[in-house]
């Protein structure tokens, strides 16, 4: 034992330079130009004349130790021992010689890791954390993403969409749900079911009341015990009360559904960033393959590919042809629930901790 005090373990993002491919480090910030020799391969040329080829591959998202070892073995044998993960959890291998690209692609393909996801492809779906890391998911996210990407394999390995397509999934609708050209989000459709025996022991009732965005929760005495009640006419089934109060169960195998939103984008290239809009709701949450979702997503992609002009993102395309034409082409039913321009949101949603009853 030493006399040194026990120091806190610092966690957080480590310095990435220590893991960087030496050529990337040497030429950091000094790249002259780049191109894409084929789908899944980027080629960067530095002002110094150095060249780097990056091979991008898709994985099954949540990686077991065996798969990580396999990927590392491929990096050691066919690349130059360095990898990096992209924000969409693709894995990239860097090599300094064009001759190494083909054997690397062959090794990855043989082991079942498709090479693609660059340029005008459908790149890997960005997903939220699901069962593994979160307390409120209504579905797994990573598992169904893998299943959905199995269906979109050709769109991933080829670059034949009008522009890049970013798809996102989200296992609840209130927290880390993403914007995307196509976004697939869970929606609860029934108010929470309250287990009144547990509320007093488990929940801090004022915090739960304050959490509701439409002030639908009130303190109540039920069977002589302090509990809560929900005004079901006001409840918008958002699920925000469940994390601070698990006895307010809102997940339901039949009533937690999926919705698909279209036309969002974060980038401001060529047009402004856009919010996505609801195009399909009430789709069964049917893991692990989500066949009903896959059918609709593939239909939207097929129509987008046929009808959009070169370089139009999904949102740009819909803006040009108009929403009525979008519903006509995709044969998705249009209902009154699709019309929400958020004009009333300022008064109907609770934007502060001030409660309005
Ligand atoms: S989307 Fe919701 S359930 Fe999924 S990880 Fe984020 S907060 Fe958790
Ligand atoms: S927090 Fe959401 S789900 Fe819970 S009662 Fe309020 S509106 Fe309904």
mmCIF file of C-alpha atoms and ligand atoms in Angstrom:
data_model
loop_
_atom_site.group_PDB
_atom_site.id
_atom_site.type_symbol
_atom_site.label_atom_id
_atom_site.label_comp_id
_atom_site.label_asym_id
_atom_site.label_seq_id
_atom_site.Cartn_x
_atom_site.Cartn_y
_atom_site.Cartn_z
ATOM 1 C CA UNK A 1 0.000 0.000 0.000
ATOM 2 C CA UNK A 2 1.248 3.492 -0.729
ATOM 3 C CA UNK A 3 0.335 6.744 0.963
ATOM 4 C CA UNK A 4 -0.912 8.144 -2.328
ATOM 5 C CA UNK A 5 -4.600 9.117 -2.164
ATOM 6 C CA UNK A 6 -6.837 7.145 -4.451
ATOM 7 C CA UNK A 7 -7.255 9.279 -7.566
ATOM 8 C CA UNK A 8 -10.488 9.528 -9.551
ATOM 9 C CA UNK A 9 -10.619 7.551 -12.775
ATOM 10 C CA UNK A 10 -10.976 10.045 -15.554
ATOM 11 C CA UNK A 11 -13.277 8.839 -18.253
ATOM 12 C CA UNK A 12 -14.224 10.437 -21.515
ATOM 13 C CA UNK A 13 -12.851 10.543 -24.995
ATOM 14 C CA UNK A 14 -9.137 9.648 -25.123
ATOM 15 C CA UNK A 15 -6.707 11.639 -27.245
ATOM 16 C CA UNK A 16 -7.297 10.235 -30.740
ATOM 17 C CA UNK A 17 -3.890 11.138 -32.141
ATOM 18 C CA UNK A 18 -2.283 8.182 -30.377
ATOM 19 C CA UNK A 19 -4.430 5.770 -32.425
ATOM 20 C CA UNK A 20 -4.171 7.543 -35.772
ATOM 21 C CA UNK A 21 -2.582 6.036 -38.864
ATOM 22 C CA UNK A 22 0.923 7.628 -39.104
ATOM 23 C CA UNK A 23 0.258 9.071 -42.574
ATOM 24 C CA UNK A 24 -2.962 10.711 -41.392
ATOM 25 C CA UNK A 25 -1.085 12.191 -38.450
ATOM 26 C CA UNK A 26 1.790 13.421 -40.620
ATOM 27 C CA UNK A 27 -0.554 15.148 -43.091
ATOM 28 C CA UNK A 28 -3.175 16.300 -40.588
ATOM 29 C CA UNK A 29 -4.891 19.404 -42.036
ATOM 30 C CA UNK A 30 -2.736 19.336 -45.182
ATOM 31 C CA UNK A 31 -4.774 17.384 -47.681
ATOM 32 C CA UNK A 32 -4.817 18.612 -51.300
ATOM 33 C CA UNK A 33 -7.683 16.647 -52.842
ATOM 34 C CA UNK A 34 -9.623 13.405 -52.671
ATOM 35 C CA UNK A 35 -11.757 11.166 -54.841
ATOM 36 C CA UNK A 36 -13.607 7.846 -54.684
ATOM 37 C CA UNK A 37 -12.104 5.168 -56.926
ATOM 38 C CA UNK A 38 -15.061 2.830 -56.238
ATOM 39 C CA UNK A 39 -17.951 2.565 -53.768
ATOM 40 C CA UNK A 40 -16.615 2.090 -50.246
ATOM 41 C CA UNK A 41 -13.119 3.426 -51.006
ATOM 42 C CA UNK A 42 -11.864 6.974 -50.420
ATOM 43 C CA UNK A 43 -8.524 8.166 -51.805
ATOM 44 C CA UNK A 44 -6.843 11.186 -50.211
ATOM 45 C CA UNK A 45 -3.755 12.950 -51.564
ATOM 46 C CA UNK A 46 -1.760 15.285 -49.316
ATOM 47 C CA UNK A 47 0.203 18.391 -50.299
ATOM 48 C CA UNK A 48 3.325 16.374 -49.402
ATOM 49 C CA UNK A 49 2.426 13.854 -52.127
ATOM 50 C CA UNK A 50 1.478 11.124 -49.626
ATOM 51 C CA UNK A 51 -1.578 9.082 -50.569
ATOM 52 C CA UNK A 52 -4.005 7.152 -48.354
ATOM 53 C CA UNK A 53 -6.808 4.785 -49.375
ATOM 54 C CA UNK A 54 -9.624 4.297 -46.854
ATOM 55 C CA UNK A 55 -11.824 1.226 -47.126
ATOM 56 C CA UNK A 56 -15.214 1.537 -45.388
ATOM 57 C CA UNK A 57 -17.158 -1.531 -44.263
ATOM 58 C CA UNK A 58 -20.439 -2.142 -42.492
ATOM 59 C CA UNK A 59 -20.759 -4.267 -39.374
ATOM 60 C CA UNK A 60 -23.622 -5.674 -37.336
ATOM 61 C CA UNK A 61 -23.403 -2.634 -34.977
ATOM 62 C CA UNK A 62 -23.125 -4.123 -31.461
ATOM 63 C CA UNK A 63 -19.846 -5.981 -31.782
ATOM 64 C CA UNK A 64 -18.932 -9.056 -29.748
ATOM 65 C CA UNK A 65 -15.316 -9.652 -28.782
ATOM 66 C CA UNK A 66 -14.864 -12.361 -31.438
ATOM 67 C CA UNK A 67 -15.937 -9.979 -34.210
ATOM 68 C CA UNK A 68 -13.697 -7.183 -32.945
ATOM 69 C CA UNK A 69 -10.741 -9.606 -32.905
ATOM 70 C CA UNK A 70 -11.587 -10.675 -36.454
ATOM 71 C CA UNK A 71 -11.677 -7.042 -37.616
ATOM 72 C CA UNK A 72 -8.362 -6.365 -35.854
ATOM 73 C CA UNK A 73 -6.792 -9.428 -37.498
ATOM 74 C CA UNK A 74 -7.928 -8.111 -40.896
ATOM 75 C CA UNK A 75 -6.428 -4.707 -40.002
ATOM 76 C CA UNK A 76 -3.105 -6.326 -39.077
ATOM 77 C CA UNK A 77 -2.942 -8.679 -42.039
ATOM 78 C CA UNK A 78 -4.414 -6.655 -44.916
ATOM 79 C CA UNK A 79 -4.302 -3.040 -43.748
ATOM 80 C CA UNK A 80 -1.648 -1.299 -41.704
ATOM 81 C CA UNK A 81 -2.881 -2.011 -38.184
ATOM 82 C CA UNK A 82 -5.073 1.094 -37.835
ATOM 83 C CA UNK A 83 -8.854 1.374 -37.916
ATOM 84 C CA UNK A 84 -11.424 3.978 -37.009
ATOM 85 C CA UNK A 85 -15.177 3.969 -36.581
ATOM 86 C CA UNK A 86 -17.383 6.526 -38.294
ATOM 87 C CA UNK A 87 -20.290 8.325 -36.621
ATOM 88 C CA UNK A 88 -22.589 5.745 -38.237
ATOM 89 C CA UNK A 89 -20.503 2.893 -36.810
ATOM 90 C CA UNK A 90 -18.972 1.825 -40.071
ATOM 91 C CA UNK A 91 -15.371 0.684 -39.712
ATOM 92 C CA UNK A 92 -12.601 2.194 -41.843
ATOM 93 C CA UNK A 93 -9.195 0.689 -42.661
ATOM 94 C CA UNK A 94 -6.405 2.915 -43.987
ATOM 95 C CA UNK A 95 -3.645 1.753 -46.382
ATOM 96 C CA UNK A 96 -0.803 3.680 -48.022
ATOM 97 C CA UNK A 97 -0.592 1.639 -51.215
ATOM 98 C CA UNK A 98 -3.295 1.152 -53.872
ATOM 99 C CA UNK A 99 -2.233 -2.490 -54.290
ATOM 100 C CA UNK A 100 -3.446 -3.290 -50.770
ATOM 101 C CA UNK A 101 -7.025 -2.174 -51.463
ATOM 102 C CA UNK A 102 -8.270 -5.197 -53.436
ATOM 103 C CA UNK A 103 -7.007 -7.920 -51.049
ATOM 104 C CA UNK A 104 -8.419 -5.921 -48.119
ATOM 105 C CA UNK A 105 -11.854 -5.692 -49.758
ATOM 106 C CA UNK A 106 -11.745 -9.410 -50.560
ATOM 107 C CA UNK A 107 -10.849 -10.297 -46.951
ATOM 108 C CA UNK A 108 -13.655 -8.109 -45.585
ATOM 109 C CA UNK A 109 -16.225 -9.438 -48.040
ATOM 110 C CA UNK A 110 -15.222 -13.043 -47.328
ATOM 111 C CA UNK A 111 -15.853 -12.481 -43.614
ATOM 112 C CA UNK A 112 -19.269 -10.921 -44.321
ATOM 113 C CA UNK A 113 -18.452 -7.230 -43.878
ATOM 114 C CA UNK A 114 -19.878 -5.383 -46.916
ATOM 115 C CA UNK A 115 -17.710 -2.588 -48.323
ATOM 116 C CA UNK A 116 -19.685 0.552 -49.209
ATOM 117 C CA UNK A 117 -21.523 3.374 -47.490
ATOM 118 C CA UNK A 118 -19.772 6.183 -49.383
ATOM 119 C CA UNK A 119 -21.125 8.835 -51.768
ATOM 120 C CA UNK A 120 -24.661 8.401 -53.046
ATOM 121 C CA UNK A 121 -25.371 5.183 -51.209
ATOM 122 C CA UNK A 122 -27.725 4.372 -48.364
ATOM 123 C CA UNK A 123 -25.134 4.461 -45.645
ATOM 124 C CA UNK A 124 -25.400 2.660 -42.306
ATOM 125 C CA UNK A 125 -28.488 3.556 -40.294
ATOM 126 C CA UNK A 126 -27.764 5.755 -37.273
ATOM 127 C CA UNK A 127 -29.588 4.324 -34.304
ATOM 128 C CA UNK A 128 -30.224 5.091 -30.663
ATOM 129 C CA UNK A 129 -29.097 2.772 -27.910
ATOM 130 C CA UNK A 130 -32.018 0.437 -27.319
ATOM 131 C CA UNK A 131 -32.055 -2.350 -24.796
ATOM 132 C CA UNK A 132 -28.358 -2.318 -24.108
ATOM 133 C CA UNK A 133 -27.862 1.152 -22.678
ATOM 134 C CA UNK A 134 -31.154 2.873 -21.962
ATOM 135 C CA UNK A 135 -34.019 2.525 -19.508
ATOM 136 C CA UNK A 136 -36.959 3.571 -21.703
ATOM 137 C CA UNK A 137 -36.670 1.911 -25.115
ATOM 138 C CA UNK A 138 -39.791 0.460 -26.678
ATOM 139 C CA UNK A 139 -37.746 -1.628 -29.084
ATOM 140 C CA UNK A 140 -34.176 -2.650 -29.609
ATOM 141 C CA UNK A 141 -32.470 -0.292 -32.021
ATOM 142 C CA UNK A 142 -29.181 -1.895 -33.007
ATOM 143 C CA UNK A 143 -30.650 -5.334 -33.699
ATOM 144 C CA UNK A 144 -33.345 -4.072 -35.977
ATOM 145 C CA UNK A 145 -30.852 -1.803 -37.734
ATOM 146 C CA UNK A 146 -28.783 -4.847 -38.616
ATOM 147 C CA UNK A 147 -31.930 -6.576 -39.934
ATOM 148 C CA UNK A 148 -32.959 -3.541 -41.938
ATOM 149 C CA UNK A 149 -29.477 -3.113 -43.396
ATOM 150 C CA UNK A 150 -29.595 -6.773 -44.528
ATOM 151 C CA UNK A 151 -32.509 -5.657 -46.712
ATOM 152 C CA UNK A 152 -30.600 -2.614 -47.968
ATOM 153 C CA UNK A 153 -27.333 -4.402 -48.733
ATOM 154 C CA UNK A 154 -27.352 -3.479 -52.449
ATOM 155 C CA UNK A 155 -28.093 0.166 -51.677
ATOM 156 C CA UNK A 156 -25.119 0.150 -49.245
ATOM 157 C CA UNK A 157 -22.513 -1.392 -51.570
ATOM 158 C CA UNK A 158 -23.518 0.674 -54.623
ATOM 159 C CA UNK A 159 -23.637 4.421 -55.153
ATOM 160 C CA UNK A 160 -26.706 4.627 -57.331
ATOM 161 C CA UNK A 161 -29.075 6.861 -55.362
ATOM 162 C CA UNK A 162 -29.654 10.482 -56.504
ATOM 163 C CA UNK A 163 -27.765 11.707 -53.422
ATOM 164 C CA UNK A 164 -26.649 10.194 -50.130
ATOM 165 C CA UNK A 165 -29.432 8.768 -47.979
ATOM 166 C CA UNK A 166 -29.205 8.945 -44.199
ATOM 167 C CA UNK A 167 -31.638 6.752 -42.302
ATOM 168 C CA UNK A 168 -32.089 6.934 -38.536
ATOM 169 C CA UNK A 169 -34.016 4.853 -36.033
ATOM 170 C CA UNK A 170 -35.074 5.776 -32.542
ATOM 171 C CA UNK A 171 -36.370 3.512 -29.791
ATOM 172 C CA UNK A 172 -38.434 6.245 -28.120
ATOM 173 C CA UNK A 173 -39.665 9.516 -29.451
ATOM 174 C CA UNK A 174 -38.685 11.989 -26.784
ATOM 175 C CA UNK A 175 -34.930 11.879 -26.345
ATOM 176 C CA UNK A 176 -32.304 10.978 -28.890
ATOM 177 C CA UNK A 177 -34.572 10.537 -31.904
ATOM 178 C CA UNK A 178 -32.708 11.600 -35.009
ATOM 179 C CA UNK A 179 -33.394 13.692 -38.066
ATOM 180 C CA UNK A 180 -32.953 11.775 -41.282
ATOM 181 C CA UNK A 181 -33.810 11.536 -44.940
ATOM 182 C CA UNK A 182 -35.874 8.666 -43.568
ATOM 183 C CA UNK A 183 -36.384 8.384 -39.790
ATOM 184 C CA UNK A 184 -38.041 5.434 -38.085
ATOM 185 C CA UNK A 185 -39.284 6.309 -34.606
ATOM 186 C CA UNK A 186 -41.287 4.550 -31.920
ATOM 187 C CA UNK A 187 -44.596 6.138 -30.936
ATOM 188 C CA UNK A 188 -46.621 5.083 -27.928
ATOM 189 C CA UNK A 189 -50.320 5.284 -28.678
ATOM 190 C CA UNK A 190 -51.943 4.720 -25.274
ATOM 191 C CA UNK A 191 -51.487 6.620 -21.981
ATOM 192 C CA UNK A 192 -49.369 4.946 -19.279
ATOM 193 C CA UNK A 193 -50.848 2.215 -17.075
ATOM 194 C CA UNK A 194 -50.192 3.091 -13.442
ATOM 195 C CA UNK A 195 -49.317 0.520 -10.790
ATOM 196 C CA UNK A 196 -50.687 2.490 -7.818
ATOM 197 C CA UNK A 197 -49.176 0.116 -5.247
ATOM 198 C CA UNK A 198 -45.660 1.105 -6.253
ATOM 199 C CA UNK A 199 -45.875 4.831 -7.024
ATOM 200 C CA UNK A 200 -45.404 6.059 -3.434
ATOM 201 C CA UNK A 201 -42.339 3.863 -2.912
ATOM 202 C CA UNK A 202 -40.610 4.436 -6.236
ATOM 203 C CA UNK A 203 -41.519 7.851 -7.639
ATOM 204 C CA UNK A 204 -40.827 11.377 -6.579
ATOM 205 C CA UNK A 205 -44.299 12.609 -7.429
ATOM 206 C CA UNK A 206 -43.614 16.366 -7.922
ATOM 207 C CA UNK A 207 -40.819 15.544 -10.416
ATOM 208 C CA UNK A 208 -43.138 13.273 -12.343
ATOM 209 C CA UNK A 209 -45.861 15.932 -12.409
ATOM 210 C CA UNK A 210 -43.333 18.520 -13.625
ATOM 211 C CA UNK A 211 -42.028 16.182 -16.284
ATOM 212 C CA UNK A 212 -45.253 16.002 -18.288
ATOM 213 C CA UNK A 213 -45.106 18.380 -21.273
ATOM 214 C CA UNK A 214 -48.896 18.904 -21.340
ATOM 215 C CA UNK A 215 -49.573 18.930 -17.578
ATOM 216 C CA UNK A 216 -51.687 15.778 -17.753
ATOM 217 C CA UNK A 217 -50.438 14.275 -14.460
ATOM 218 C CA UNK A 218 -51.915 15.140 -11.071
ATOM 219 C CA UNK A 219 -51.188 13.855 -7.562
ATOM 220 C CA UNK A 220 -53.997 11.613 -6.311
ATOM 221 C CA UNK A 221 -54.873 9.261 -3.429
ATOM 222 C CA UNK A 222 -55.727 5.795 -4.744
ATOM 223 C CA UNK A 223 -56.863 3.029 -2.350
ATOM 224 C CA UNK A 224 -55.605 5.153 0.533
ATOM 225 C CA UNK A 225 -52.097 5.445 -0.931
ATOM 226 C CA UNK A 226 -50.479 8.537 -2.416
ATOM 227 C CA UNK A 227 -50.279 8.048 -6.160
ATOM 228 C CA UNK A 228 -50.738 9.874 -9.450
ATOM 229 C CA UNK A 229 -53.473 10.113 -12.044
ATOM 230 C CA UNK A 230 -53.347 10.936 -15.723
ATOM 231 C CA UNK A 231 -55.869 13.055 -17.587
ATOM 232 C CA UNK A 232 -56.066 10.788 -20.604
ATOM 233 C CA UNK A 233 -57.708 13.452 -22.757
ATOM 234 C CA UNK A 234 -54.619 15.631 -22.425
ATOM 235 C CA UNK A 235 -51.971 12.874 -22.535
ATOM 236 C CA UNK A 236 -50.019 12.822 -25.780
ATOM 237 C CA UNK A 237 -48.467 9.397 -24.974
ATOM 238 C CA UNK A 238 -44.939 10.767 -25.107
ATOM 239 C CA UNK A 239 -43.543 8.444 -22.428
ATOM 240 C CA UNK A 240 -41.689 11.189 -20.525
ATOM 241 C CA UNK A 241 -43.239 10.115 -17.211
ATOM 242 C CA UNK A 242 -41.903 6.556 -17.413
ATOM 243 C CA UNK A 243 -38.157 7.212 -16.752
ATOM 244 C CA UNK A 244 -38.693 9.018 -13.416
ATOM 245 C CA UNK A 245 -41.571 6.713 -12.492
ATOM 246 C CA UNK A 246 -41.309 3.133 -13.819
ATOM 247 C CA UNK A 247 -44.718 2.169 -12.309
ATOM 248 C CA UNK A 248 -46.188 4.375 -15.091
ATOM 249 C CA UNK A 249 -45.628 1.689 -17.705
ATOM 250 C CA UNK A 250 -46.183 2.931 -21.246
ATOM 251 C CA UNK A 251 -44.413 0.276 -23.307
ATOM 252 C CA UNK A 252 -46.903 -2.104 -24.778
ATOM 253 C CA UNK A 253 -46.341 -4.863 -27.316
ATOM 254 C CA UNK A 254 -49.524 -3.931 -29.206
ATOM 255 C CA UNK A 255 -49.851 -0.200 -28.694
ATOM 256 C CA UNK A 256 -46.218 0.952 -29.025
ATOM 257 C CA UNK A 257 -45.993 1.467 -32.761
ATOM 258 C CA UNK A 258 -43.518 2.692 -35.317
ATOM 259 C CA UNK A 259 -43.770 5.810 -37.407
ATOM 260 C CA UNK A 260 -41.762 6.820 -40.468
ATOM 261 C CA UNK A 261 -40.745 10.394 -41.122
ATOM 262 C CA UNK A 262 -39.235 11.666 -44.350
ATOM 263 C CA UNK A 263 -37.208 14.592 -45.648
ATOM 264 C CA UNK A 264 -35.083 15.706 -42.691
ATOM 265 C CA UNK A 265 -31.486 16.721 -43.055
ATOM 266 C CA UNK A 266 -28.851 18.381 -40.914
ATOM 267 C CA UNK A 267 -26.508 19.600 -43.621
ATOM 268 C CA UNK A 268 -26.849 22.989 -45.277
ATOM 269 C CA UNK A 269 -25.239 21.879 -48.535
ATOM 270 C CA UNK A 270 -27.318 22.997 -51.555
ATOM 271 C CA UNK A 271 -30.403 23.693 -49.394
ATOM 272 C CA UNK A 272 -31.191 24.618 -45.802
ATOM 273 C CA UNK A 273 -31.421 22.011 -43.028
ATOM 274 C CA UNK A 274 -34.944 20.574 -42.910
ATOM 275 C CA UNK A 275 -37.264 18.927 -40.399
ATOM 276 C CA UNK A 276 -38.621 15.577 -41.453
ATOM 277 C CA UNK A 277 -42.395 15.059 -41.747
ATOM 278 C CA UNK A 278 -44.591 12.136 -40.737
ATOM 279 C CA UNK A 279 -45.566 9.873 -43.644
ATOM 280 C CA UNK A 280 -46.611 6.597 -42.010
ATOM 281 C CA UNK A 281 -47.733 5.718 -38.482
ATOM 282 C CA UNK A 282 -49.223 2.824 -36.575
ATOM 283 C CA UNK A 283 -46.750 0.335 -38.064
ATOM 284 C CA UNK A 284 -46.327 -2.776 -35.865
ATOM 285 C CA UNK A 285 -43.183 -2.848 -33.722
ATOM 286 C CA UNK A 286 -42.198 -6.274 -34.937
ATOM 287 C CA UNK A 287 -38.588 -7.091 -34.031
ATOM 288 C CA UNK A 288 -36.178 -8.548 -34.898
ATOM 289 C CA UNK A 289 -36.835 -7.990 -38.621
ATOM 290 C CA UNK A 290 -39.440 -5.205 -38.739
ATOM 291 C CA UNK A 291 -40.764 -6.517 -42.094
ATOM 292 C CA UNK A 292 -43.574 -3.943 -42.297
ATOM 293 C CA UNK A 293 -41.083 -1.085 -41.843
ATOM 294 C CA UNK A 294 -38.666 -2.595 -44.370
ATOM 295 C CA UNK A 295 -41.424 -2.760 -46.997
ATOM 296 C CA UNK A 296 -42.293 0.946 -46.609
ATOM 297 C CA UNK A 297 -38.657 2.110 -46.461
ATOM 298 C CA UNK A 298 -37.785 0.152 -49.589
ATOM 299 C CA UNK A 299 -40.809 1.549 -51.395
ATOM 300 C CA UNK A 300 -39.840 5.151 -50.516
ATOM 301 C CA UNK A 301 -36.253 4.498 -51.650
ATOM 302 C CA UNK A 302 -37.400 2.953 -54.913
ATOM 303 C CA UNK A 303 -39.636 5.915 -55.778
ATOM 304 C CA UNK A 304 -36.947 8.428 -54.712
ATOM 305 C CA UNK A 305 -34.385 6.697 -56.916
ATOM 306 C CA UNK A 306 -36.717 6.721 -59.926
ATOM 307 C CA UNK A 307 -38.148 10.208 -59.556
ATOM 308 C CA UNK A 308 -35.523 12.487 -57.961
ATOM 309 C CA UNK A 309 -33.085 14.524 -60.010
ATOM 310 C CA UNK A 310 -29.342 14.087 -59.559
ATOM 311 C CA UNK A 311 -28.121 15.500 -56.223
ATOM 312 C CA UNK A 312 -31.586 16.043 -54.759
ATOM 313 C CA UNK A 313 -31.746 14.818 -51.158
ATOM 314 C CA UNK A 314 -35.024 13.131 -50.216
ATOM 315 C CA UNK A 315 -36.342 16.380 -48.655
ATOM 316 C CA UNK A 316 -35.361 18.457 -51.717
ATOM 317 C CA UNK A 317 -37.127 15.987 -53.966
ATOM 318 C CA UNK A 318 -40.349 16.096 -51.912
ATOM 319 C CA UNK A 319 -40.254 19.914 -51.771
ATOM 320 C CA UNK A 320 -40.043 19.984 -55.566
ATOM 321 C CA UNK A 321 -42.796 17.489 -56.351
ATOM 322 C CA UNK A 322 -45.002 18.434 -53.354
ATOM 323 C CA UNK A 323 -46.354 16.209 -50.585
ATOM 324 C CA UNK A 324 -49.559 15.205 -52.438
ATOM 325 C CA UNK A 325 -47.422 13.778 -55.257
ATOM 326 C CA UNK A 326 -45.141 12.041 -52.712
ATOM 327 C CA UNK A 327 -48.130 10.198 -51.224
ATOM 328 C CA UNK A 328 -49.404 9.370 -54.703
ATOM 329 C CA UNK A 329 -46.088 7.934 -55.864
ATOM 330 C CA UNK A 330 -45.354 5.967 -52.700
ATOM 331 C CA UNK A 331 -48.992 4.810 -52.378
ATOM 332 C CA UNK A 332 -48.876 5.574 -48.656
ATOM 333 C CA UNK A 333 -52.281 6.519 -47.230
ATOM 334 C CA UNK A 334 -52.640 10.191 -46.285
ATOM 335 C CA UNK A 335 -54.644 10.833 -43.093
ATOM 336 C CA UNK A 336 -55.557 13.825 -40.922
ATOM 337 C CA UNK A 337 -52.755 12.831 -38.537
ATOM 338 C CA UNK A 338 -50.188 13.877 -41.121
ATOM 339 C CA UNK A 339 -51.160 17.527 -40.831
ATOM 340 C CA UNK A 340 -49.249 19.255 -38.064
ATOM 341 C CA UNK A 341 -47.341 22.420 -38.757
ATOM 342 C CA UNK A 342 -46.552 22.916 -35.024
ATOM 343 C CA UNK A 343 -48.256 26.302 -35.081
ATOM 344 C CA UNK A 344 -50.033 25.567 -31.822
ATOM 345 C CA UNK A 345 -46.985 24.115 -30.105
ATOM 346 C CA UNK A 346 -46.016 27.302 -28.291
ATOM 347 C CA UNK A 347 -49.199 27.284 -26.231
ATOM 348 C CA UNK A 348 -49.964 23.575 -26.085
ATOM 349 C CA UNK A 349 -46.500 22.263 -25.149
ATOM 350 C CA UNK A 350 -44.864 23.014 -21.841
ATOM 351 C CA UNK A 351 -41.601 24.745 -22.678
ATOM 352 C CA UNK A 352 -40.611 25.593 -19.111
ATOM 353 C CA UNK A 353 -40.856 24.163 -15.607
ATOM 354 C CA UNK A 354 -43.942 26.338 -15.065
ATOM 355 C CA UNK A 355 -46.976 24.053 -14.819
ATOM 356 C CA UNK A 356 -50.243 25.075 -16.452
ATOM 357 C CA UNK A 357 -53.375 23.231 -15.400
HETATM 358 S S1 LIG B 1 -34.188 6.983 -28.191
HETATM 359 FE FE1 LIG B 1 -35.105 6.973 -26.152
HETATM 360 S S2 LIG B 1 -35.095 4.827 -25.498
HETATM 361 FE FE2 LIG B 1 -33.702 4.991 -27.224
HETATM 362 S S3 LIG B 1 -31.686 5.302 -26.292
HETATM 363 FE FE3 LIG B 1 -32.542 7.339 -26.710
HETATM 364 S S4 LIG B 1 -33.592 7.945 -24.802
HETATM 365 FE FE4 LIG B 1 -33.220 5.735 -24.733
HETATM 366 S S1 LIG B 2 -45.562 12.583 -19.592
HETATM 367 FE FE1 LIG B 2 -46.333 12.058 -21.626
HETATM 368 S S2 LIG B 2 -47.084 9.958 -21.425
HETATM 369 FE FE2 LIG B 2 -46.849 10.758 -19.349
HETATM 370 S S3 LIG B 2 -48.882 11.559 -18.876
HETATM 371 FE FE3 LIG B 2 -47.687 13.276 -19.699
HETATM 372 S S4 LIG B 2 -48.166 13.276 -21.892
HETATM 373 FE FE4 LIG B 2 -48.830 11.302 -21.067
#
